Short mmCIF file of C-alpha atoms and ligand atoms in Angstrom, two decimals:
data_model
loop_
_atom_site.label_atom_id
_atom_site.label_comp_id
_atom_site.label_asym_id
_atom_site.label_seq_id
_atom_site.Cartn_x
_atom_site.Cartn_y
_atom_site.Cartn_z
CA UNK A 1 9.83 -10.76 6.51
CA UNK A 2 12.29 -10.53 3.62
CA UNK A 3 11.48 -7.99 0.88
CA UNK A 4 13.46 -7.80 -2.34
CA UNK A 5 12.67 -5.04 -4.78
CA UNK A 6 13.97 -5.43 -8.38
CA UNK A 7 14.35 -2.08 -10.11
CA UNK A 8 16.40 -0.10 -12.56
CA UNK A 9 16.60 2.75 -9.97
CA UNK A 10 17.36 1.31 -6.50
CA UNK A 11 18.32 4.81 -5.30
CA UNK A 12 14.68 5.87 -5.42
CA UNK A 13 13.86 3.26 -2.74
CA UNK A 14 17.01 3.40 -0.62
CA UNK A 15 15.93 6.38 1.47
CA UNK A 16 12.68 4.71 2.49
CA UNK A 17 14.35 1.55 3.80
CA UNK A 18 16.99 3.51 5.74
CA UNK A 19 14.59 5.98 7.38
CA UNK A 20 12.24 6.18 10.38
CA UNK A 21 10.02 3.25 11.27
CA UNK A 22 11.36 1.03 8.46
CA UNK A 23 14.99 1.60 9.57
CA UNK A 24 13.98 0.55 13.12
CA UNK A 25 12.16 -2.56 11.81
CA UNK A 26 15.28 -3.52 9.91
CA UNK A 27 17.46 -2.89 12.94
CA UNK A 28 15.19 -5.13 15.07
CA UNK A 29 15.32 -7.88 12.43
CA UNK A 30 11.57 -7.68 11.80
CA UNK A 31 12.32 -6.84 8.17
CA UNK A 32 15.31 -7.59 5.92
CA UNK A 33 15.53 -6.24 2.44
CA UNK A 34 17.45 -6.23 -0.80
CA UNK A 35 17.40 -3.58 -3.55
CA UNK A 36 18.50 -5.31 -6.76
CA UNK A 37 19.55 -3.28 -9.71
CA UNK A 38 18.25 -5.09 -12.75
CA UNK A 39 20.90 -3.35 -14.89
CA UNK A 40 23.61 -5.29 -13.07
CA UNK A 41 22.31 -8.39 -14.87
CA UNK A 42 22.44 -6.90 -18.41
CA UNK A 43 25.01 -8.85 -20.42
CA UNK A 44 26.07 -6.42 -23.17
CA UNK A 45 28.73 -3.75 -22.77
CA UNK A 46 26.19 -0.88 -22.67
CA UNK A 47 24.10 -2.61 -19.93
CA UNK A 48 21.06 -2.38 -22.18
CA UNK A 49 17.79 -3.29 -20.45
CA UNK A 50 15.15 -2.32 -23.04
CA UNK A 51 14.26 -2.89 -26.68
CA UNK A 52 11.53 -2.23 -29.25
CA UNK A 53 8.18 -3.95 -29.00
CA UNK A 54 7.29 -6.75 -31.39
CA UNK A 55 4.29 -5.71 -33.53
CA UNK A 56 5.24 -2.08 -33.37
CA UNK A 57 3.90 0.77 -31.28
CA UNK A 58 5.42 3.55 -29.26
CA UNK A 59 7.98 3.04 -26.53
CA UNK A 60 10.31 0.27 -25.39
CA UNK A 61 9.94 -2.82 -23.25
CA UNK A 62 12.24 -4.19 -20.56
CA UNK A 63 14.37 -7.03 -21.93
CA UNK A 64 13.42 -10.45 -20.42
CA UNK A 65 17.08 -11.57 -19.93
CA UNK A 66 18.25 -9.09 -17.24
CA UNK A 67 14.86 -9.25 -15.40
CA UNK A 68 14.90 -13.06 -15.37
CA UNK A 69 18.54 -13.16 -14.14
CA UNK A 70 17.72 -10.65 -11.37
CA UNK A 71 14.73 -12.77 -10.34
CA UNK A 72 16.87 -15.90 -10.22
CA UNK A 73 19.48 -14.13 -8.17
CA UNK A 74 16.91 -13.59 -5.37
CA UNK A 75 15.47 -17.09 -5.72
CA UNK A 76 12.12 -15.59 -6.75
CA UNK A 77 10.62 -18.99 -7.51
CA UNK A 78 10.53 -19.56 -3.67
CA UNK A 79 8.88 -16.19 -2.88
CA UNK A 80 5.59 -14.43 -3.58
CA UNK A 81 6.41 -12.35 -6.66
CA UNK A 82 4.46 -9.16 -7.22
CA UNK A 83 4.70 -7.18 -10.46
CA UNK A 84 3.44 -3.64 -10.06
CA UNK A 85 1.45 -2.62 -13.10
CA UNK A 86 -1.57 -0.48 -13.89
CA UNK A 87 -2.95 -3.63 -15.54
CA UNK A 88 -3.14 -5.51 -12.26
CA UNK A 89 -5.69 -6.07 -9.46
CA UNK A 90 -6.29 -2.99 -7.40
CA UNK A 91 -4.19 -2.81 -4.18
CA UNK A 92 -6.06 -2.48 -0.93
CA UNK A 93 -5.73 -3.05 2.84
CA UNK A 94 -6.99 -6.62 2.68
CA UNK A 95 -4.33 -7.49 0.16
CA UNK A 96 -1.68 -5.69 2.22
CA UNK A 97 -2.72 -7.94 5.16
CA UNK A 98 -2.44 -11.00 2.93
CA UNK A 99 1.12 -10.01 1.82
CA UNK A 100 2.11 -9.20 5.43
CA UNK A 101 1.67 -12.89 6.22
CA UNK A 102 4.33 -13.96 3.74
CA UNK A 103 7.89 -14.82 4.70
CA UNK A 104 9.37 -13.48 1.47
CA UNK A 105 8.03 -11.10 -1.12
CA UNK A 106 9.72 -9.95 -4.34
CA UNK A 107 8.43 -6.83 -6.01
CA UNK A 108 9.29 -6.23 -9.58
CA UNK A 109 9.24 -2.64 -10.86
CA UNK A 110 8.53 -1.92 -14.48
CA UNK A 111 9.88 0.95 -16.55
CA UNK A 112 9.25 2.11 -20.14
CA UNK A 113 6.15 0.30 -21.43
CA UNK A 114 6.58 -2.45 -18.82
CA UNK A 115 8.05 -5.97 -18.95
CA UNK A 116 7.92 -8.91 -21.43
CA UNK A 117 4.82 -11.06 -20.87
CA UNK A 118 6.98 -14.22 -20.77
CA UNK A 119 8.50 -12.95 -17.50
CA UNK A 120 5.04 -12.49 -16.04
CA UNK A 121 4.01 -15.95 -17.17
CA UNK A 122 7.13 -17.62 -15.74
CA UNK A 123 7.68 -15.80 -12.44
CA UNK A 124 4.84 -13.48 -11.33
CA UNK A 125 2.24 -14.57 -8.75
CA UNK A 126 0.30 -11.29 -8.55
CA UNK A 127 -0.03 -8.34 -10.88
CA UNK A 128 -0.94 -5.36 -8.70
CA UNK A 129 -1.99 -1.79 -9.47
CA UNK A 130 -1.85 1.01 -6.91
CA UNK A 131 -4.60 3.01 -8.63
CA UNK A 132 -6.37 3.83 -11.87
CA UNK A 133 -3.65 6.08 -13.23
CA UNK A 134 -0.36 5.50 -15.03
CA UNK A 135 2.97 6.22 -13.29
CA UNK A 136 6.21 6.59 -15.25
CA UNK A 137 7.74 3.60 -13.39
CA UNK A 138 7.12 0.99 -10.72
CA UNK A 139 9.30 2.33 -7.87
CA UNK A 140 6.70 4.62 -6.34
CA UNK A 141 4.06 1.89 -6.63
CA UNK A 142 6.47 -0.56 -4.94
CA UNK A 143 7.00 1.92 -2.12
CA UNK A 144 3.23 2.15 -1.57
CA UNK A 145 3.00 -1.62 -1.29
CA UNK A 146 6.05 -2.03 0.94
CA UNK A 147 4.85 0.79 3.22
CA UNK A 148 1.31 -0.59 3.58
CA UNK A 149 2.60 -4.17 4.20
CA UNK A 150 5.54 -3.85 6.57
CA UNK A 151 3.65 -1.78 9.16
CA UNK A 152 1.25 -4.74 9.52
CA UNK A 153 4.06 -7.13 10.50
CA UNK A 154 3.56 -7.87 14.25
CA UNK A 155 5.90 -5.77 16.35
CA UNK A 156 6.55 -2.99 13.79
CA UNK A 157 3.75 -0.75 15.04
CA UNK A 158 1.61 -1.21 18.20
CA UNK A 159 -1.53 -3.25 17.42
CA UNK A 160 -3.67 -0.67 19.09
CA UNK A 161 -2.78 2.10 16.66
CA UNK A 162 -3.71 -0.19 13.77
CA UNK A 163 -7.12 -1.27 15.18
CA UNK A 164 -9.20 1.83 14.34
CA UNK A 165 -7.36 2.94 11.23
CA UNK A 166 -9.19 3.55 7.97
CA UNK A 167 -10.38 0.33 6.28
CA UNK A 168 -10.26 -1.67 9.50
CA UNK A 169 -13.76 -3.01 9.89
CA UNK A 170 -14.57 -1.60 6.43
CA UNK A 171 -14.78 2.02 7.61
CA UNK A 172 -12.71 5.13 7.30
CA UNK A 173 -11.11 6.66 10.39
CA UNK A 174 -12.81 9.28 12.61
CA UNK A 175 -11.51 12.90 12.81
CA UNK A 176 -8.77 13.46 15.38
CA UNK A 177 -7.55 16.50 17.33
CA UNK A 178 -4.58 17.33 19.56
CA UNK A 179 -3.57 20.24 21.80
CA UNK A 180 -4.47 23.07 22.11
CA UNK A 181 -8.19 22.47 22.76
CA UNK A 182 -8.91 25.81 21.06
CA UNK A 183 -6.88 26.61 17.98
CA UNK A 184 -7.43 29.76 15.96
CA UNK A 185 -10.91 30.10 17.51
CA UNK A 186 -11.77 26.50 16.53
CA UNK A 187 -12.79 24.31 19.43
CA UNK A 188 -12.23 20.53 19.76
CA UNK A 189 -15.58 18.73 19.84
CA UNK A 190 -16.90 18.89 23.41
CA UNK A 191 -17.33 15.14 23.79
CA UNK A 192 -13.57 14.43 23.25
CA UNK A 193 -12.68 16.51 26.33
CA UNK A 194 -15.58 15.22 28.44
CA UNK A 195 -13.72 12.21 29.74
CA UNK A 196 -16.85 10.11 29.06
CA UNK A 197 -15.36 7.03 27.39
CA UNK A 198 -18.59 5.46 26.16
CA UNK A 199 -19.74 8.73 24.58
CA UNK A 200 -16.37 9.17 22.91
CA UNK A 201 -16.58 5.59 21.47
CA UNK A 202 -20.11 6.32 20.14
CA UNK A 203 -19.12 9.74 18.70
CA UNK A 204 -16.11 8.23 16.93
CA UNK A 205 -18.18 5.38 15.42
CA UNK A 206 -20.76 7.88 14.19
CA UNK A 207 -18.03 9.95 12.65
CA UNK A 208 -16.48 6.87 10.98
CA UNK A 209 -19.88 6.06 9.44
CA UNK A 210 -20.47 9.62 8.40
CA UNK A 211 -17.13 9.96 6.68
CA UNK A 212 -17.42 6.56 4.97
CA UNK A 213 -20.90 7.42 3.79
CA UNK A 214 -19.65 10.70 2.38
CA UNK A 215 -16.39 9.62 0.70
CA UNK A 216 -16.55 5.83 0.25
CA UNK A 217 -20.10 4.59 0.29
CA UNK A 218 -18.86 1.59 -1.69
CA UNK A 219 -17.20 0.27 1.53
CA UNK A 220 -20.60 0.03 3.15
CA UNK A 221 -22.25 -2.02 0.39
CA UNK A 222 -23.16 -5.44 1.65
CA UNK A 223 -21.71 -4.77 5.10
CA UNK A 224 -24.88 -5.89 6.87
CA UNK A 225 -24.78 -3.34 9.67
CA UNK A 226 -26.86 -4.29 12.70
CA UNK A 227 -28.23 -2.86 15.94
CA UNK A 228 -26.86 0.52 17.00
CA UNK A 229 -24.67 0.86 13.94
CA UNK A 230 -27.69 0.34 11.64
CA UNK A 231 -29.66 2.92 13.62
CA UNK A 232 -26.80 5.37 13.33
CA UNK A 233 -26.41 4.96 9.62
CA UNK A 234 -30.15 5.25 8.99
CA UNK A 235 -30.12 8.49 10.99
CA UNK A 236 -27.21 9.83 8.93
CA UNK A 237 -28.96 8.87 5.69
CA UNK A 238 -32.09 10.60 6.82
CA UNK A 239 -29.98 13.70 7.58
CA UNK A 240 -28.90 13.82 3.91
CA UNK A 241 -26.15 11.26 3.25
CA UNK A 242 -26.16 8.77 0.39
CA UNK A 243 -26.21 5.01 0.73
N1 SAM B 301 2.26 0.45 -20.81
C1 SAM B 301 1.80 0.28 -19.49
C2 SAM B 301 0.26 0.25 -19.50
O1 SAM B 301 -0.33 1.02 -20.25
O2 SAM B 301 -0.26 -0.56 -18.71
C3 SAM B 301 2.27 1.42 -18.55
C4 SAM B 301 3.73 1.36 -18.31
S1 SAM B 301 4.21 2.51 -17.09
C5 SAM B 301 4.63 3.89 -18.08
C6 SAM B 301 5.81 1.91 -16.55
C7 SAM B 301 5.73 1.07 -15.31
O3 SAM B 301 5.25 1.85 -14.23
C8 SAM B 301 4.88 -0.14 -15.35
O4 SAM B 301 5.53 -1.22 -15.90
C9 SAM B 301 4.65 -0.38 -13.85
O5 SAM B 301 5.65 -1.11 -13.25
C10 SAM B 301 4.62 1.02 -13.28
N2 SAM B 301 3.25 1.55 -13.03
C11 SAM B 301 2.68 2.56 -13.72
N3 SAM B 301 1.44 2.79 -13.22
C12 SAM B 301 1.23 1.94 -12.24
C13 SAM B 301 0.11 1.68 -11.36
N4 SAM B 301 -1.03 2.38 -11.38
N5 SAM B 301 0.27 0.74 -10.40
C14 SAM B 301 1.40 -0.01 -10.36
N6 SAM B 301 2.50 0.19 -11.16
C15 SAM B 301 2.39 1.14 -12.11
#
């Protein structure tokens, strides 16, 4: 996959692309990337990239000219273009999976009050928000999207470690423990050291349901749980959870 991020502050993203799992994915040619400084496409001598907003109001807006030239420089018309904005659809794991299937994505980071609507109309495929709050700029939102997407590209991370993660199968992940088996007088649940695989699987599923019921009951809505899972969830609800 090729990822181009268009930003006024490429240095915010550089460390991510040159570190850890991403650096290895780049080295193994699973991911290639470009960090494009929109300011390089400003045409005046001060490299101005923002101006006042028509109709008045506080703040400035990114000028369409430099953003458009930066988008053309990465041939954005032939890629999936994502503009990160609090005004977009809410980002989630299903959408990350969808993006992970693309050959090329371009992520456009806003600054100030955002970008000129004509740029959105002409270039942007998806407007995406990383949550119901306002960040000061799009770089951290772009990092959230890049991080969630690239790890789903086959070969970047072993498929097994992705299988039971939160949101896979619409449930949160079960609690996990490592050595030592007793830490600060707290014991690892007995079942996990029993060596009984079937019981471990059952315990983990119960914990996934319990946690989802507690923190994200919305994920269970309309899930149509059947058989043993249905029995487990009914038992948990009886014990005091909420549906
Ligand atoms: N005036 C905008 C509004 O009220 O929707 C907020 C602009 S914000 C200060 C500047 C930039 O940060 C946005 O253009 C966007 O790129 C980014 N941003 C802020 N919050 C975000 C969020 N929740 N998700 C994605 N991007 C966000």
